[in-house]
Coordinates of C-alpha atoms in Angstrom, one line a residue:
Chain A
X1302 CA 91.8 84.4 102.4
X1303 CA 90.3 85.0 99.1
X1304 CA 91.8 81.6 97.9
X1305 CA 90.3 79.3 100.2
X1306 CA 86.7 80.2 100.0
X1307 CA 84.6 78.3 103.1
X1308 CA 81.0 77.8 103.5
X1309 CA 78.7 78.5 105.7
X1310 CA 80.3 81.1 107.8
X1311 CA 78.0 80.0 110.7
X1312 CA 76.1 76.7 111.0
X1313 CA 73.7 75.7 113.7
X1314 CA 72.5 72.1 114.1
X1315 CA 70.2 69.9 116.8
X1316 CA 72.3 67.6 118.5
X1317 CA 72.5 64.5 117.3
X1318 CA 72.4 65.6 113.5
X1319 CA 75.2 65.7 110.8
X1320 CA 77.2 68.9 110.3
X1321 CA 79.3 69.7 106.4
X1322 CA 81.8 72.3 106.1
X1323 CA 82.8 72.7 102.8
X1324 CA 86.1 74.5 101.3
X1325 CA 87.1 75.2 97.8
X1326 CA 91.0 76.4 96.8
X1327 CA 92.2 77.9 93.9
X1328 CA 95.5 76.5 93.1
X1329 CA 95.5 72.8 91.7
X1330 CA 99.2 72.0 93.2
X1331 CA 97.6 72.0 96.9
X1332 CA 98.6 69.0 98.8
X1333 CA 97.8 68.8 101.4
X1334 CA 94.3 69.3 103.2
X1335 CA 93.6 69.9 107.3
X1336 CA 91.2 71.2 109.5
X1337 CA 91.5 73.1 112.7
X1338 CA 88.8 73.7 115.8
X1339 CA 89.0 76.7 117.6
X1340 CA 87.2 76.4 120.7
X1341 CA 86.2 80.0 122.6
X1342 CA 88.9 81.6 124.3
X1343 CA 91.3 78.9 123.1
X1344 CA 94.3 77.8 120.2
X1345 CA 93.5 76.4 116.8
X1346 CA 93.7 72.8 117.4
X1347 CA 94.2 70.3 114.2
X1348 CA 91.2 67.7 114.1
X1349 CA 91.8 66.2 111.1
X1350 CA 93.9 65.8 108.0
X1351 CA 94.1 65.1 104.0
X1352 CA 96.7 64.7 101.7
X1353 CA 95.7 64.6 98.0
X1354 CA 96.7 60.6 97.3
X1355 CA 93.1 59.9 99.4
X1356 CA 89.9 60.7 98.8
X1357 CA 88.8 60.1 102.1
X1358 CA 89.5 59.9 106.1
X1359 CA 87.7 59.2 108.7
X1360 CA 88.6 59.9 112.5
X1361 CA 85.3 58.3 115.0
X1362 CA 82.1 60.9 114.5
X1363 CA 84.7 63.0 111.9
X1364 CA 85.8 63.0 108.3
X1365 CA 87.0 64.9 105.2
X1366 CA 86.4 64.3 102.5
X1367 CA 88.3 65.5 98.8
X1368 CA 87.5 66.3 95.2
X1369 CA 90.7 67.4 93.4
X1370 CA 88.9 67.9 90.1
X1371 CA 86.3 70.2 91.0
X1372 CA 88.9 71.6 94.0
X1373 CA 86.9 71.2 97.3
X1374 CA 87.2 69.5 100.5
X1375 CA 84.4 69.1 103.2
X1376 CA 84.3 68.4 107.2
X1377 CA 81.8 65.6 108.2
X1378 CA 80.9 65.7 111.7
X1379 CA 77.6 63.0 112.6
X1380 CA 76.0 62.5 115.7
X1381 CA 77.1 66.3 117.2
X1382 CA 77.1 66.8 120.5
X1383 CA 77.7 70.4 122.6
X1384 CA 81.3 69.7 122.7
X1385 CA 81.5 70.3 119.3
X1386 CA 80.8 73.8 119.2
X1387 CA 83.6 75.7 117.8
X1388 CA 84.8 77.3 114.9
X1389 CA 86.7 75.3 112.3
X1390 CA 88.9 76.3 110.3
X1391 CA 90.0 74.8 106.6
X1392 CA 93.3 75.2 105.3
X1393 CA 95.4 74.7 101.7
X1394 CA 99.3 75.2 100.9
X1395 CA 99.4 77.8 97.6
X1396 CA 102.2 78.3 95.3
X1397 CA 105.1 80.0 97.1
X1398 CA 105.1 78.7 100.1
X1399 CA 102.1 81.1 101.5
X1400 CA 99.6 78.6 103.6
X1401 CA 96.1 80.1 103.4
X1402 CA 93.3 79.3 106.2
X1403 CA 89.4 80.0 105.3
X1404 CA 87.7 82.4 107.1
X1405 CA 86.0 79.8 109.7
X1406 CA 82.5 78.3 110.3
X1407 CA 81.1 78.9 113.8
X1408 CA 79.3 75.8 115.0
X1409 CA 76.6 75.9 117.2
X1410 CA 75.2 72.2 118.7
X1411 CA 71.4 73.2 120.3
X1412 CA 71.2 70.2 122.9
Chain B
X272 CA 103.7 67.6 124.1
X273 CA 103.8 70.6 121.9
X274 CA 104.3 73.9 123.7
X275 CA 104.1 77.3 121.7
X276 CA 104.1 80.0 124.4
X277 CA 103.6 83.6 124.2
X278 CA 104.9 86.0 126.1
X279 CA 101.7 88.3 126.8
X280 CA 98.0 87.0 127.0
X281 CA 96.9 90.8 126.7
X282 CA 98.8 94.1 125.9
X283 CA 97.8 97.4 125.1
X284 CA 100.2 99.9 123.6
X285 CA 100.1 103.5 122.2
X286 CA 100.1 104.6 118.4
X287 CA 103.3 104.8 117.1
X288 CA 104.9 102.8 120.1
X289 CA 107.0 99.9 119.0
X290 CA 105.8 96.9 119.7
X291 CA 107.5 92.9 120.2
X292 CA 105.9 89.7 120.2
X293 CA 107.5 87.0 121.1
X294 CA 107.3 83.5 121.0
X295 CA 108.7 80.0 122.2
X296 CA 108.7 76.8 121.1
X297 CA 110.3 73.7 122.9
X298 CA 110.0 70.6 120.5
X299 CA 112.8 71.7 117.8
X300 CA 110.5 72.5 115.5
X301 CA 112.3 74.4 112.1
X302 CA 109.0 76.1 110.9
X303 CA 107.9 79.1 112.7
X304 CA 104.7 81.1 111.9
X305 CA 103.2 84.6 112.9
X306 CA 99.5 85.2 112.3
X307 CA 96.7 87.7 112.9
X308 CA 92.8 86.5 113.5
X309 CA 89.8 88.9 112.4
X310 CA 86.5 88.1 113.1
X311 CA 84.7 87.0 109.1
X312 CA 88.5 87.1 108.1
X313 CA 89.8 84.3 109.3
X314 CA 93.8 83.6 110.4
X315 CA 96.3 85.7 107.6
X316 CA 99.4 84.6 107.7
X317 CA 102.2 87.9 108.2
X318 CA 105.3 86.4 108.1
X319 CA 106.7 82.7 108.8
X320 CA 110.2 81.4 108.8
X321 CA 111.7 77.7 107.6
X322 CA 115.3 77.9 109.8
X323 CA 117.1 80.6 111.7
X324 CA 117.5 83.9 110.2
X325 CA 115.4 83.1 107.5
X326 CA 111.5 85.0 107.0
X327 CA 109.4 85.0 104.3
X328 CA 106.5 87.0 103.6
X329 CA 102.9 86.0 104.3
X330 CA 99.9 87.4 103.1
X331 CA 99.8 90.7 105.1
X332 CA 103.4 91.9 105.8
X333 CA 103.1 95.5 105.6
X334 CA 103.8 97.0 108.9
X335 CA 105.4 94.4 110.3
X336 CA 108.8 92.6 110.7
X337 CA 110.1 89.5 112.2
X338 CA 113.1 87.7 114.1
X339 CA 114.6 84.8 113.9
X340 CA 117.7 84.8 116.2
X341 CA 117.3 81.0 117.8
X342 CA 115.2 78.3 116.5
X343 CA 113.3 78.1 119.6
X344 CA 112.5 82.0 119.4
X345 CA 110.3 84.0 116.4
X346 CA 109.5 87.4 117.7
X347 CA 107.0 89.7 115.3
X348 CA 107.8 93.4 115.4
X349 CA 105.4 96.3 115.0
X350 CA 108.1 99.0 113.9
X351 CA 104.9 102.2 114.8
X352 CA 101.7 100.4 116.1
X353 CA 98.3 101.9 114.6
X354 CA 95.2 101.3 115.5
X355 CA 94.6 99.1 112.3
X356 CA 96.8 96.5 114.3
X357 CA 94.6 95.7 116.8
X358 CA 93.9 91.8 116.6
X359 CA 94.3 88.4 118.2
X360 CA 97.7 87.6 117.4
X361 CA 98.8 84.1 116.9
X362 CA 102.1 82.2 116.1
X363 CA 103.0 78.6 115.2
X364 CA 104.9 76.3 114.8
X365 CA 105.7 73.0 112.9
X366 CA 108.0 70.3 111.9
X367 CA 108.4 69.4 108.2
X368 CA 109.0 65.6 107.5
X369 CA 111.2 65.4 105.2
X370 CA 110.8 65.3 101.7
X371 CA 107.3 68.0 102.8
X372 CA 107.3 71.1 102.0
X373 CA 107.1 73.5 105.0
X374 CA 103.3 73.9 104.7
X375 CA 102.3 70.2 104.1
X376 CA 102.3 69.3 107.7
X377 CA 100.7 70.0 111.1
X378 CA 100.9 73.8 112.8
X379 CA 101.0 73.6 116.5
X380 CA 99.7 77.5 118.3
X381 CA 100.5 79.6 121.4
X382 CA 97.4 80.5 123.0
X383 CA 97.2 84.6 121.2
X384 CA 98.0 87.7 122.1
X385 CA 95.2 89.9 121.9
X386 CA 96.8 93.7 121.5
X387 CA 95.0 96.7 121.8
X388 CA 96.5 99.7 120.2
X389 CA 94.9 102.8 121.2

C-alpha cells in the first residue's frame, strides 16, 4: 500500500552476487519490521524479522537492516543462489491497528 | 507446525452470487487475517480480527464482510461477487505475545484461494 513504498519492483542478479530490497513507511510509531518470501505457486513465508530497538539482524546469507530516522528498512541477501527466486514482501504496523505489506520485489537468480 | 487451511484452492462463481471463504487454523492462534494479492499491488489487508466475534477493518473493506463464530474459524463473505473481486485470496493467522500489539508479530498463511468471478 501507498504507505510502505518498496523498491525495485523486480530485481535480477548473477548468482553468487548480493541482492538489496529496500522499504520506506510513513508512520514513525512502526515497530516492528519483517520480511516475507513468496515462492511461485506458494504462501507468503516470513524470512526474517526487525523490531525497532536493533539496527541490525542477520540470519546466514540474509539480513535487514533499519534506519528509524530517515524511515527505511532494507533485505540483504549475499552469495544468491536459484533458490532464492521469489518475491519478497516488506511489511510495517500503521496507526490503528491496519498492517500494511509493500507491493513485492520479484527476484530472479540467473545461475 | 502452523496450519492455515483453506477450504477451496480454486472457485469460480457468478456476478452477484454470494460467495464464502473459509478458513482454519489449528494452533490457537487469537489473530485472524483476510487478504487479497494483485499483481504490482501487493497483499491489502480486507478485514482481520483480534478474538471471537470481533472484525476490524483493513484497508479495502468495501464489499466484503467477515465471520468470526470460533477461534479456529474466520470466514470472508462476498455479499454480490463482481468481477472487480477476482484475486488470489489469502488469510492469516498469528499469535500476539503479550504485551504486542496484534500486528507486531509473525502471520502464518493458507495456501490462497484464487476466485474467478465471471
Amino acid at each position: 500500500g501507498e504507505n510502505v513504498e518498496q523498491h525495485p519492483s523486480t530485481l535480477s542478479v548473477q548468482e553468487g552476487d548480493s541482492a538489496v530490497i529496500k522499504c520506506t513507511y510513513s508512520d514513525s510509531a512502526s515497530n516492528y519490521f519483517p520480511w516475507y518470501k513468496q515462492e511461485l505457486g506458494k504462501r507468503p513465508q516470513l524470512i526474517i524479522d526487525i523490531r525497532s530497538n536493533v539496527g541490525e539482524k542477520k540470519d546466514q546469507r540474509i539480513a535487514v537492516t533499519l534506519n528509524k530516522t530517515a524511515k527505511h528498512f532494507s533485505l540483504h541477501i549475499t552469495e544468491t543462489q536459484p533458490e532464492d527466486s521469489a518475491v519478497y514482501f516488506c511489511a510495517a504496523p500503521l496507526a490503528g491497528n491496519q498492517f500494511y505489506f509493500g507491493t513485492g520485489t520479484s527476484l530472479t537468480v540467473i545461475p | 507446525d502452523v496450519k492455515v487451511t483453506q477450504s477451496s484452492r480454486y472457485l469460480v462463481k457468478r456476478t452477484g452470487e454470494k460467495v464464502f471463504l473459509e478458513c482454519v487454523q489449528d494452533m490457537d492462534h487469537e489473530n485472524m487475517f483476510w487478504y487479497r494479492q494483485d499483481p504490482g499491488l501487493g497483499l491489502r489487508l480486507i478485514y482481520f480480527s483480534y478474538d471471537v466475534k470481533m472484525k476490524e477493518k483493513g484497508d479495502i473493506p468495501e464489499g466484503y464482510s467477515v465471520s468470526r463464530e470460533k477461534k479456529e474459524r474466520f470466514s470472508l463473505i462476498l455479499e454480490s461477487a463482481s468481477t472487480n473481486q477476482t484475486s488470489m485470496y489469502l488469510c492469516a493467522s498469528s499469535f500476539p505475545p503479550e504485551g504486542l500489539s496484534p500486528m507486531n508479530t509473525e502471520a502464518f498463511f493458507g495456501q490462497g484461494t484464487r476466485l474467478t468471478v465471471v
